[in-house]
mmCIF file of C-alpha atoms in Angstrom:
data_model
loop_
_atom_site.group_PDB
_atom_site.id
_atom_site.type_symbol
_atom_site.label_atom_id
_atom_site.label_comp_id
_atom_site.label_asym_id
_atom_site.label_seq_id
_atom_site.Cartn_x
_atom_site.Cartn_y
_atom_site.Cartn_z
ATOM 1 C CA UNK O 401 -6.016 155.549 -20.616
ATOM 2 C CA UNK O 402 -6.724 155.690 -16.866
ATOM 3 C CA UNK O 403 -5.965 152.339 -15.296
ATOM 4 C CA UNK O 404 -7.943 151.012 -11.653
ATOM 5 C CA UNK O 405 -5.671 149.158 -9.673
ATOM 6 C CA UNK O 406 -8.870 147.385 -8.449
ATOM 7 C CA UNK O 407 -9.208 145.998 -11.674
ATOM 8 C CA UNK O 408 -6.365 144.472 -11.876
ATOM 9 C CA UNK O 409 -6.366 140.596 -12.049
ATOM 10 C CA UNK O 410 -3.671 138.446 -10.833
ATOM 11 C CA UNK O 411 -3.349 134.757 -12.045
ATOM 12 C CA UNK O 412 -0.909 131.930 -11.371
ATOM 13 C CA UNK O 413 1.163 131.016 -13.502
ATOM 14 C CA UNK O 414 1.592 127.456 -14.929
ATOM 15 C CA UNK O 415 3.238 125.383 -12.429
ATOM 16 C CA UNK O 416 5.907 123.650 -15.092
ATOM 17 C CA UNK O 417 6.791 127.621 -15.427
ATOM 18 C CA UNK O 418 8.703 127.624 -12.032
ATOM 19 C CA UNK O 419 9.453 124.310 -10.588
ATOM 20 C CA UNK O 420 11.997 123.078 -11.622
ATOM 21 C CA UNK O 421 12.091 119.542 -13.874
ATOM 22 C CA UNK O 422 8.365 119.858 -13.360
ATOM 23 C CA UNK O 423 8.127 118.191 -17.020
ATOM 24 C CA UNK O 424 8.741 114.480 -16.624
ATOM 25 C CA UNK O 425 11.650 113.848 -19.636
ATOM 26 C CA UNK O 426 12.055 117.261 -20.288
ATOM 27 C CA UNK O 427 14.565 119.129 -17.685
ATOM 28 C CA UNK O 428 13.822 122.629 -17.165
ATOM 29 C CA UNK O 429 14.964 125.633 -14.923
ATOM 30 C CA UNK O 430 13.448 129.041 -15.054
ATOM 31 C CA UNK O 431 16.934 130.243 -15.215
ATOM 32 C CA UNK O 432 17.469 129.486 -18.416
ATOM 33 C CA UNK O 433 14.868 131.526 -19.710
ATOM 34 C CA UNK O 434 15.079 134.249 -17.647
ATOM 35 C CA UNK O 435 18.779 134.640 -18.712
ATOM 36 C CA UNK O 436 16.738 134.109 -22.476
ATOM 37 C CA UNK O 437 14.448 137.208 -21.346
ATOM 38 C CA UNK O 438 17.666 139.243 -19.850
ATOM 39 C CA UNK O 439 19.801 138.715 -22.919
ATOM 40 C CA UNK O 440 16.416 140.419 -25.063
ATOM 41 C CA UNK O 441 16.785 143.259 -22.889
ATOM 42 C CA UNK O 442 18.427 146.646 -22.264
ATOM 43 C CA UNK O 443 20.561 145.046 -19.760
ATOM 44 C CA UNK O 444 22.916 143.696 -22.151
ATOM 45 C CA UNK O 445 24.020 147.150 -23.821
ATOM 46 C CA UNK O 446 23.900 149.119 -20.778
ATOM 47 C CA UNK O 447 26.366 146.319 -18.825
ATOM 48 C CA UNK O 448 29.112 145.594 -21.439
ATOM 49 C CA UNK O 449 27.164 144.997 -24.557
ATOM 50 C CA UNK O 450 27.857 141.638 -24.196
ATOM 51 C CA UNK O 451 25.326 138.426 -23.466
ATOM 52 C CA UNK O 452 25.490 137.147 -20.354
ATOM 53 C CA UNK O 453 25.729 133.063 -19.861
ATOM 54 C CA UNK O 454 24.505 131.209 -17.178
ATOM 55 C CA UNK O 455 27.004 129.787 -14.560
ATOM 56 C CA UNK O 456 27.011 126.071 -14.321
ATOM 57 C CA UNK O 457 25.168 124.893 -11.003
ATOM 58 C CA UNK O 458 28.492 123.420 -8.998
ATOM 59 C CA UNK O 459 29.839 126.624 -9.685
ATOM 60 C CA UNK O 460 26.442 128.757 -8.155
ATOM 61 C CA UNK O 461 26.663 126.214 -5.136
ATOM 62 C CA UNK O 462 29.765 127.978 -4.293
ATOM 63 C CA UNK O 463 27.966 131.466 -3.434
ATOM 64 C CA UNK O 464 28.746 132.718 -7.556
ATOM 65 C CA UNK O 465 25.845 134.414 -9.053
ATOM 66 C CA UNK O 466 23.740 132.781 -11.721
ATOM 67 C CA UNK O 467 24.581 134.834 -14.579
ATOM 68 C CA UNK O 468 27.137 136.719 -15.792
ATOM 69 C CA UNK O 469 29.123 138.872 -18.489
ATOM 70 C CA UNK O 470 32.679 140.361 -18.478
ATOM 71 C CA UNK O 471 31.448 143.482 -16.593
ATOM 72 C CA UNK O 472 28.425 142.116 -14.736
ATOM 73 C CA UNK O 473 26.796 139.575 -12.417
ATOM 74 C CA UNK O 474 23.252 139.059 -11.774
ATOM 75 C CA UNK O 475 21.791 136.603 -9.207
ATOM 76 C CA UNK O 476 17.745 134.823 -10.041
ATOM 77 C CA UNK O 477 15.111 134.524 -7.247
ATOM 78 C CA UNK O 478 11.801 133.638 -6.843
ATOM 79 C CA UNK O 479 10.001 136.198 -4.535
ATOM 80 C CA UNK O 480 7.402 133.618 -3.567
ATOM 81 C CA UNK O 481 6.492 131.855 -0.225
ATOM 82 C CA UNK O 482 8.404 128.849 -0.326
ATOM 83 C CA UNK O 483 5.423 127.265 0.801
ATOM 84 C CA UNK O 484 3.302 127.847 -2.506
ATOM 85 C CA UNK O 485 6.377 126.022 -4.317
ATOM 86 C CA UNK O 486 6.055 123.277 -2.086
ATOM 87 C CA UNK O 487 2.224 122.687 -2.710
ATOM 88 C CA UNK O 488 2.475 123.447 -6.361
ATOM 89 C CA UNK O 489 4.834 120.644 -6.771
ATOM 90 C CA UNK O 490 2.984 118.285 -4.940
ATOM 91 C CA UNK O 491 -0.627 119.122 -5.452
ATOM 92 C CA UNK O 492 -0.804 119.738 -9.234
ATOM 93 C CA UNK O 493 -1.042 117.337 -12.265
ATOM 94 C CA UNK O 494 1.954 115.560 -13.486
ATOM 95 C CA UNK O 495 3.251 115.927 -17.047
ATOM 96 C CA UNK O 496 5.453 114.212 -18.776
ATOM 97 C CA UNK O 497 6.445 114.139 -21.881
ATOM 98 C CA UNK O 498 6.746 111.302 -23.946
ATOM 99 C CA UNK O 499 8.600 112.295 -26.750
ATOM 100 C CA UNK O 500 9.078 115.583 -28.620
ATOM 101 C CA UNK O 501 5.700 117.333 -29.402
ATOM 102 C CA UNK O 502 3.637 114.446 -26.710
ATOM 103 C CA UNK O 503 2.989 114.774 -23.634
ATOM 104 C CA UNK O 504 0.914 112.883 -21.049
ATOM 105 C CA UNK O 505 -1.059 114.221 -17.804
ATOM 106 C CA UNK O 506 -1.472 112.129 -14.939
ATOM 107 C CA UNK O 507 -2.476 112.713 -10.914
ATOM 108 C CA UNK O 508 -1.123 114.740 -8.282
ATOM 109 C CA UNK O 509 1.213 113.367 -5.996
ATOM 110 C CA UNK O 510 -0.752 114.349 -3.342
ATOM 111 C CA UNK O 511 -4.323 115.361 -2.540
ATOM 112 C CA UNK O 512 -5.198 118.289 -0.216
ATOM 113 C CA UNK O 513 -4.253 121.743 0.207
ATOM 114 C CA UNK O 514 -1.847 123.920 2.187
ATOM 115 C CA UNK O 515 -1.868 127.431 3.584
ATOM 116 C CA UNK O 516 0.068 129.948 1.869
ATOM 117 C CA UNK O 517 0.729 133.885 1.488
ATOM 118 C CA UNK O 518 1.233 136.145 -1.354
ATOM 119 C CA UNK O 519 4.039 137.965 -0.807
ATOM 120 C CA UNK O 520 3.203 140.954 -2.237
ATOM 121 C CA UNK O 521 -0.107 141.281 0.593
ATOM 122 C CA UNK O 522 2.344 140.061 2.768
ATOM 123 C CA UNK O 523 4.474 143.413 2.703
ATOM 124 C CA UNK O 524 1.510 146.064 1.528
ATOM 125 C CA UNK O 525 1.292 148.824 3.795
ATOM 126 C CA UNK O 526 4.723 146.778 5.970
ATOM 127 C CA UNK O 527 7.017 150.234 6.701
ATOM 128 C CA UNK O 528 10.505 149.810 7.544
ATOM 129 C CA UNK O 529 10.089 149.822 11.397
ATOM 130 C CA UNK O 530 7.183 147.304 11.076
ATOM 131 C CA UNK O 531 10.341 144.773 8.962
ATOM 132 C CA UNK O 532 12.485 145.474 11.677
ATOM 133 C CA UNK O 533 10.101 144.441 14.470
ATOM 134 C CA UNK O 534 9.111 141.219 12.793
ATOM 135 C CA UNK O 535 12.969 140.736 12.346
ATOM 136 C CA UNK O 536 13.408 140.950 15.437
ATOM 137 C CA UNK O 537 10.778 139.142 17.063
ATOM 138 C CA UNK O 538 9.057 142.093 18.418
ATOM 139 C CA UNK O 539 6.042 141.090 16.361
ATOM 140 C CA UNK O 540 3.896 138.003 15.813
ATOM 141 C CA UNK O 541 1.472 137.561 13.189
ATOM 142 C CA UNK O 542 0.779 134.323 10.957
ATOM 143 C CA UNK O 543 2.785 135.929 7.804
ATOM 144 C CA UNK O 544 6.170 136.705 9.542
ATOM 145 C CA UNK O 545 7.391 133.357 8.502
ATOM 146 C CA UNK O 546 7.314 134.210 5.197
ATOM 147 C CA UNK O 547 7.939 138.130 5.399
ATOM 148 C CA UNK O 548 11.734 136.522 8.142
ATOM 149 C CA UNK O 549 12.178 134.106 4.845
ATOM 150 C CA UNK O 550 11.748 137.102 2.298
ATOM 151 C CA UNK O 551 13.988 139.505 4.354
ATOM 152 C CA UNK O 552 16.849 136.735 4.492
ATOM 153 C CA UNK O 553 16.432 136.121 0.938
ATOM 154 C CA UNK O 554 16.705 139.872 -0.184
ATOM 155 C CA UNK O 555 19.673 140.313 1.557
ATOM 156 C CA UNK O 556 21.914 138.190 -0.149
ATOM 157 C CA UNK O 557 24.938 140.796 -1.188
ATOM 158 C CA UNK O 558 24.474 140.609 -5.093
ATOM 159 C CA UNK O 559 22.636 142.599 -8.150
ATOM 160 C CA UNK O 560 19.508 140.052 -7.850
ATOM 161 C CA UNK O 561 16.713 139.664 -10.059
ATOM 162 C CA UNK O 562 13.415 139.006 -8.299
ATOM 163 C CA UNK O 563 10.982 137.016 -10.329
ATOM 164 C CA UNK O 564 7.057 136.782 -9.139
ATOM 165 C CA UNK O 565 5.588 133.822 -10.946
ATOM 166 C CA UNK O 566 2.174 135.416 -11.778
ATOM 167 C CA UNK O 567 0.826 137.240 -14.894
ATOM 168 C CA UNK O 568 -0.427 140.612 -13.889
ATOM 169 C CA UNK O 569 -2.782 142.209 -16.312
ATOM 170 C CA UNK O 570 -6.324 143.664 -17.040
ATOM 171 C CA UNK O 571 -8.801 142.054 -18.709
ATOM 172 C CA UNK O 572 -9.523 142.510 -21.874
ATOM 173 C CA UNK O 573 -7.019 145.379 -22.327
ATOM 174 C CA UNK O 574 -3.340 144.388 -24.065
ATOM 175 C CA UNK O 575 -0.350 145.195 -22.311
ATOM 176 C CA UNK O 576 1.305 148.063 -23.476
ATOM 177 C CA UNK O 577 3.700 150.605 -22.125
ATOM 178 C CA UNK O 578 1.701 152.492 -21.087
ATOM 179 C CA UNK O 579 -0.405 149.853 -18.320
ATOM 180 C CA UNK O 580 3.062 147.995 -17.852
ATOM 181 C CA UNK O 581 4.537 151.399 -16.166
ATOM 182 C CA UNK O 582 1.094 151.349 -13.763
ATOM 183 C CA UNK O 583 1.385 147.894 -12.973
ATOM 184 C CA UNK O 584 4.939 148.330 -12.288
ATOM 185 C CA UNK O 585 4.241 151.351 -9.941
ATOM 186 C CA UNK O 586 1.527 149.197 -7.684
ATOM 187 C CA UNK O 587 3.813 146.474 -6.882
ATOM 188 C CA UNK O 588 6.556 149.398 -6.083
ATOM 189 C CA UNK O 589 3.861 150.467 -3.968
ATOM 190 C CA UNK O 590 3.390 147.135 -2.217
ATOM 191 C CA UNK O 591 6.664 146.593 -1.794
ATOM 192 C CA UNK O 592 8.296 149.344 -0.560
ATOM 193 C CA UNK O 593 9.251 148.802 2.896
ATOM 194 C CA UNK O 594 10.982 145.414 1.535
ATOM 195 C CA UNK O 595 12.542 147.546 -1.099
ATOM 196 C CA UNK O 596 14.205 150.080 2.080
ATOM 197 C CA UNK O 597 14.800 147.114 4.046
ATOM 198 C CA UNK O 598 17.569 145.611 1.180
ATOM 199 C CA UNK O 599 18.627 149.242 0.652
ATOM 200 C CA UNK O 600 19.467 149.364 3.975
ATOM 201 C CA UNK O 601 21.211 146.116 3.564
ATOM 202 C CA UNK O 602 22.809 146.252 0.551
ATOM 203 C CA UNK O 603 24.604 148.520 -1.658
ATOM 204 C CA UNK O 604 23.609 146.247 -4.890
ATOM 205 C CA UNK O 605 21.379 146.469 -8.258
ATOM 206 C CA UNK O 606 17.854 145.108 -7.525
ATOM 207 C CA UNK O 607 15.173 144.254 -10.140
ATOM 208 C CA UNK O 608 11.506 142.955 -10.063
ATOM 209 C CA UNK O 609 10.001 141.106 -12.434
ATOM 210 C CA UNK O 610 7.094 139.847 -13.846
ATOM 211 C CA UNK O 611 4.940 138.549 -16.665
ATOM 212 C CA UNK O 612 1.600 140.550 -17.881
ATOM 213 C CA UNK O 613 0.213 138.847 -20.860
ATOM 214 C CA UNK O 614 2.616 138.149 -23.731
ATOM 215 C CA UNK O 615 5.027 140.927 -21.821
ATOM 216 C CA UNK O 616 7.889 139.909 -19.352
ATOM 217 C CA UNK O 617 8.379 142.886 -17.174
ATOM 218 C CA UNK O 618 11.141 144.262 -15.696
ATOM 219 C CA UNK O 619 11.521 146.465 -13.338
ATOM 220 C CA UNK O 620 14.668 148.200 -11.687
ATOM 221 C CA UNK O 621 14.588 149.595 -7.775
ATOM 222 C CA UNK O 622 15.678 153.461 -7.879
ATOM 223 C CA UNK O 623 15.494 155.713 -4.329
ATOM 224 C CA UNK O 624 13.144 152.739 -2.687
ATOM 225 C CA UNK O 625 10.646 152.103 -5.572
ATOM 226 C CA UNK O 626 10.541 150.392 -8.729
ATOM 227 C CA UNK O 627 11.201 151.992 -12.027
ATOM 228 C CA UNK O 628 9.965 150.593 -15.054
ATOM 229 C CA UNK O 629 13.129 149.015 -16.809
ATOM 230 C CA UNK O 630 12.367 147.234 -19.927
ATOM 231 C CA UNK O 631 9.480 145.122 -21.146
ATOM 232 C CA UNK O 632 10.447 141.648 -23.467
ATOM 233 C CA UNK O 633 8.093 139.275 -25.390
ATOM 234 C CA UNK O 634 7.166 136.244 -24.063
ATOM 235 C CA UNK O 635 7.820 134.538 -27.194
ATOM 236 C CA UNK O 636 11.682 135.583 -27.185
ATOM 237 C CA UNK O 637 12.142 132.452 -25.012
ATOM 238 C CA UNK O 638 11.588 129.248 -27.034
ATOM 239 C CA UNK O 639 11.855 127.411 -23.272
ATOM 240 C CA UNK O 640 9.689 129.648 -21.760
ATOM 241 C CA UNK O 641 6.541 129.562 -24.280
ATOM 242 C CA UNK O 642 7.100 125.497 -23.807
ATOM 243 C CA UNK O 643 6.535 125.766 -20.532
ATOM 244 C CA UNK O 644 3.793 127.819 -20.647
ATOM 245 C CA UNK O 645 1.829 126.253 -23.600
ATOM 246 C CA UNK O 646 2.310 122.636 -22.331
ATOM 247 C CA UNK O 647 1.679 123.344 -18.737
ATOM 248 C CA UNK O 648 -1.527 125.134 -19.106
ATOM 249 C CA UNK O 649 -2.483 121.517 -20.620
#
């Protein structure tokens, strides 16, 4: 099947997804099911053949990476303007859950809005040269604040896992292989000068993910572009489907 990128629809996913302890009496981090969606994957043969555990957090504090094996270490982070986490936490509907299978919605904790950028716009058409201008002051647009934020946060010396918290999929078409490779390849294409800039920073494993219907997609960097890695049901995460079911309330 031939695929249009401009038919490709991008939607947010539910905030209790990504914030963390969004759920009122039910703490939650989306690194515990990411490591849930990394321990369903390839990863785990092809780095030891053993499932990794996550690190406990006074131990991350100290610069250790979130996951981790005998052979292997892999680092979590959001690839989102910081803003957009802010205003999600504070402009959406609270939840909280009142006991095991009940939950309760209430009001935002605060009314309004707030300007934010998509990271992946952010860095489309961005070339190396144009990151190392905006790194360097040289130039000034709106978005550098979050493009300076994103280049500090991708150069972090570790194998990292990038996560973007949306669901990227065509309508009325299932994800399959076969449209999870295309996707894949338009966010390497978005995202390639970002993807030189760590190269050029780093000598470490990168991977991009994301979701695209019942799929969690990952995706593994290889000569400055993403490579399609691995794809996981959603439903292999008991935490994650939670999330997902009860903050779409």
């Amino acid at each position: 099947m031939d695929y249009d990128k401009e038919q490709l629809f991008i939607k947010q996913l539910p905030t209790a997804v990504f914030i963390k302890n969004f759920i009122g009496g039910h703490p939650a981090d989306c690194e515990d099911y990411l490591k849930d969606f990394v321990n369903s994957s390839k990863l785990v043969k092809e780095k030891g053949n053993e499932e990794f555990v996550l690190r406990e957090h006074e131990k991350q504090s100290q610069g250790q990476a979130d996951i981790y094996n005998a052979y292997y270490e892999l680092d979590f982070k959001i690839l989102v303007d910081t803003k957009y986490m802010e205003a999600k936490r504070m402009f959406s509907n609270s939840i909280t859950e009142l006991c095991p299978g009940v939950t309760s919605i209430g009001g935002a904790k605060l009314q309004g809005n707030e300007t934010v950028f998509d990271i992946i716009k952010c860095f489309r058409d961005k070339t190396l040269k144009d990151l190392n201008d905006i790194e360097s002051g040289i130039s000034k647009n709106p978005e550098n604040r979050v493009i300076k934020q994103t280049l500090n946060k991708i150069s972090v010396d570790k194998n990292i896992l990038f996560f973007l918290p949306y669901d990227y999929a065509f309508q009325k078409i299932n994800t399959d292989l076969d449209s999870a490779k295309f996707i894949s390849s338009c966010i390497a294409s978005d995202l390639k000068g970002l993807l030189e800039y760590r190269k050029m920073k780093v000598d470490k494993d990168t991977f991009v993910t994301f979701v695209s219907n019942e799929y969690f997609i990952i995706t593994q960097e290889k000569n400055n572009t993403l490579i399609f890695y691995d794809m996981i049901k959603t439903s292999s995460s008991d935490l994650y489907s939670y999330l997902f079911n009860v903050g779409r309330l």
